[in-house]
Amino acid sequence: MSIRILAICGSSRRESLNQKLLAMAVQGARDAGAIVTFARLADFDLPIYDGDVEAARGLPDGASTLQALVDAHDALLIATPEYNGGYTALLKNAIDWISRPRSDGSGGIALLAGKVAALVSASPGQLGGLRSQTAMRAVLDKVGMLVIPQAFALSVAHEAFDAEGQMKDHRAAMAVMSVGEALYRTASRLATREVRSVEP
Ligand SMILES: Cc1cc2nc3c(=O)[nH]c(=O)nc-3n(C[C@H](O)[C@H](O)[C@H](O)COP(=O)(O)O)c2cc1C
């Protein structure tokens, strides 16, 4: 059974350290057998969530597209950068839109609930964005996602990558790749159980 993972980064900056780290975790998931899609949040039409805008115009196209992407995937692999001790507005805004009722009236939260997620983060600081992970874990918990314990926080991240975007520290690279692999394995086990539970 193929497992599809949606990879999302809370920074769309060209030289984003979190995107580089996410790419390593994605490599781990792909090596394990996952089919991975990147969703670059800046490419989606996602205004800052406003209930009046939603009431007047419905979901923006970007929100509907993101919802469809989440629907089509088994798991989320998320890089969550740290701004002032928390997650970025870009990432939280995307989750807020995804959680809204879909254009066909079905629930947005139902797209997320019961799916597996894994978190990684990178920061030039000493904690590597760990506080952002803690805050994001609480958000994903609230919408019913199952966040696996395997995670990776890369400290002093501005010194961690070479010119090709590869991590200089081989052991750290293996550790972040293992997060992608663990996400794949957990999603596979859940998918297998779901199939078994609907068999007569
Ligand atoms: C508004 C703002 C607040 C920040 N606050 C923190 C912080 O609380 N902790 C931290 O480790 N880094 C903080 N940083 C540094 C970011 O971790 C750093 O800019 C990082 O490279 C952002 O992720 P990116 O490289 O993926 O874009 C902050 C950066 C900005 C712009």
PDB file of C-alpha atoms in Angstrom, residues 11-81:
ATOM      1  CA  SER A  11       8.737  29.604   5.991  1.00  0.00           C
ATOM      2  CA  SER A  12       8.686  30.294   2.262  1.00  0.00           C
ATOM      3  CA  ARG A  13      11.917  32.313   2.395  1.00  0.00           C
ATOM      4  CA  ARG A  14      14.231  31.480  -0.522  1.00  0.00           C
ATOM      5  CA  GLU A  15      17.115  30.449   1.735  1.00  0.00           C
ATOM      6  CA  SER A  16      14.883  29.007   4.447  1.00  0.00           C
ATOM      7  CA  LEU A  17      16.810  26.787   6.852  1.00  0.00           C
ATOM      8  CA  ASN A  18      13.587  24.978   7.678  1.00  0.00           C
ATOM      9  CA  GLN A  19      12.994  24.146   4.023  1.00  0.00           C
ATOM     10  CA  LYS A  20      16.493  22.673   3.819  1.00  0.00           C
ATOM     11  CA  LEU A  21      15.858  20.626   6.940  1.00  0.00           C
ATOM     12  CA  LEU A  22      12.464  19.533   5.645  1.00  0.00           C
ATOM     13  CA  ALA A  23      14.110  18.341   2.430  1.00  0.00           C
ATOM     14  CA  MET A  24      16.322  16.011   4.510  1.00  0.00           C
ATOM     15  CA  ALA A  25      13.331  14.602   6.394  1.00  0.00           C
ATOM     16  CA  VAL A  26      11.522  14.143   3.067  1.00  0.00           C
ATOM     17  CA  GLN A  27      14.496  12.210   1.753  1.00  0.00           C
ATOM     18  CA  GLY A  28      14.190   9.853   4.738  1.00  0.00           C
ATOM     19  CA  ALA A  29      10.494   9.332   4.035  1.00  0.00           C
ATOM     20  CA  ARG A  30      11.097   8.733   0.315  1.00  0.00           C
ATOM     21  CA  ASP A  31      13.941   6.300   0.997  1.00  0.00           C
ATOM     22  CA  ALA A  32      11.544   4.347   3.226  1.00  0.00           C
ATOM     23  CA  GLY A  33       8.979   4.167   0.416  1.00  0.00           C
ATOM     24  CA  ALA A  34       6.695   7.179   0.829  1.00  0.00           C
ATOM     25  CA  ILE A  35       5.323   9.302  -2.002  1.00  0.00           C
ATOM     26  CA  VAL A  36       5.947  12.889  -0.907  1.00  0.00           C
ATOM     27  CA  THR A  37       4.441  16.137  -2.208  1.00  0.00           C
ATOM     28  CA  PHE A  38       5.797  19.566  -1.223  1.00  0.00           C
ATOM     29  CA  ALA A  39       3.250  22.327  -0.656  1.00  0.00           C
ATOM     30  CA  ARG A  40       4.989  25.739  -0.657  1.00  0.00           C
ATOM     31  CA  LEU A  41       2.598  27.893   1.338  1.00  0.00           C
ATOM     32  CA  ALA A  42       3.535  31.154  -0.426  1.00  0.00           C
ATOM     33  CA  ASP A  43       2.216  29.637  -3.677  1.00  0.00           C
ATOM     34  CA  PHE A  44      -1.338  29.437  -2.287  1.00  0.00           C
ATOM     35  CA  ASP A  45      -3.895  32.222  -2.213  1.00  0.00           C
ATOM     36  CA  LEU A  46      -4.192  32.430   1.582  1.00  0.00           C
ATOM     37  CA  PRO A  47      -5.091  35.819   3.072  1.00  0.00           C
ATOM     38  CA  ILE A  48      -4.875  36.131   6.834  1.00  0.00           C
ATOM     39  CA  TYR A  49      -7.977  34.347   8.126  1.00  0.00           C
ATOM     40  CA  ASP A  50     -10.918  36.693   8.654  1.00  0.00           C
ATOM     41  CA  GLY A  51     -14.416  35.406   9.394  1.00  0.00           C
ATOM     42  CA  ASP A  52     -16.004  38.327   7.523  1.00  0.00           C
ATOM     43  CA  VAL A  53     -13.995  37.542   4.387  1.00  0.00           C
ATOM     44  CA  GLU A  54     -15.000  33.889   4.666  1.00  0.00           C
ATOM     45  CA  ALA A  55     -18.677  34.784   5.157  1.00  0.00           C
ATOM     46  CA  ALA A  56     -18.680  37.195   2.203  1.00  0.00           C
ATOM     47  CA  ARG A  57     -16.562  35.277  -0.306  1.00  0.00           C
ATOM     48  CA  GLY A  58     -16.259  31.727   0.991  1.00  0.00           C
ATOM     49  CA  LEU A  59     -12.966  29.882   1.031  1.00  0.00           C
ATOM     50  CA  PRO A  60     -10.125  31.400  -0.968  1.00  0.00           C
ATOM     51  CA  ASP A  61      -8.914  29.134  -3.798  1.00  0.00           C
ATOM     52  CA  GLY A  62      -5.675  28.460  -1.958  1.00  0.00           C
ATOM     53  CA  ALA A  63      -7.528  27.133   1.076  1.00  0.00           C
ATOM     54  CA  SER A  64      -9.671  24.791  -1.033  1.00  0.00           C
ATOM     55  CA  THR A  65      -6.582  23.539  -2.866  1.00  0.00           C
ATOM     56  CA  LEU A  66      -4.743  22.934   0.400  1.00  0.00           C
ATOM     57  CA  GLN A  67      -7.753  21.092   1.812  1.00  0.00           C
ATOM     58  CA  ALA A  68      -7.842  18.856  -1.259  1.00  0.00           C
ATOM     59  CA  LEU A  69      -4.119  18.186  -0.873  1.00  0.00           C
ATOM     60  CA  VAL A  70      -4.513  17.221   2.790  1.00  0.00           C
ATOM     61  CA  ASP A  71      -7.427  14.989   1.813  1.00  0.00           C
ATOM     62  CA  ALA A  72      -5.268  13.216  -0.766  1.00  0.00           C
ATOM     63  CA  HIS A  73      -2.440  12.462   1.667  1.00  0.00           C
ATOM     64  CA  ASP A  74      -2.079  10.105   4.615  1.00  0.00           C
ATOM     65  CA  ALA A  75       0.284  12.169   6.754  1.00  0.00           C
ATOM     66  CA  LEU A  76       1.855  15.607   7.194  1.00  0.00           C
ATOM     67  CA  LEU A  77       5.562  16.300   7.567  1.00  0.00           C
ATOM     68  CA  ILE A  78       5.887  19.828   8.921  1.00  0.00           C
ATOM     69  CA  ALA A  79       8.871  22.132   9.390  1.00  0.00           C
ATOM     70  CA  THR A  80       7.908  24.743  11.955  1.00  0.00           C
ATOM     71  CA  PRO A  81      10.260  27.741  12.241  1.00  0.00           C
TER      72      PRO A  81
END
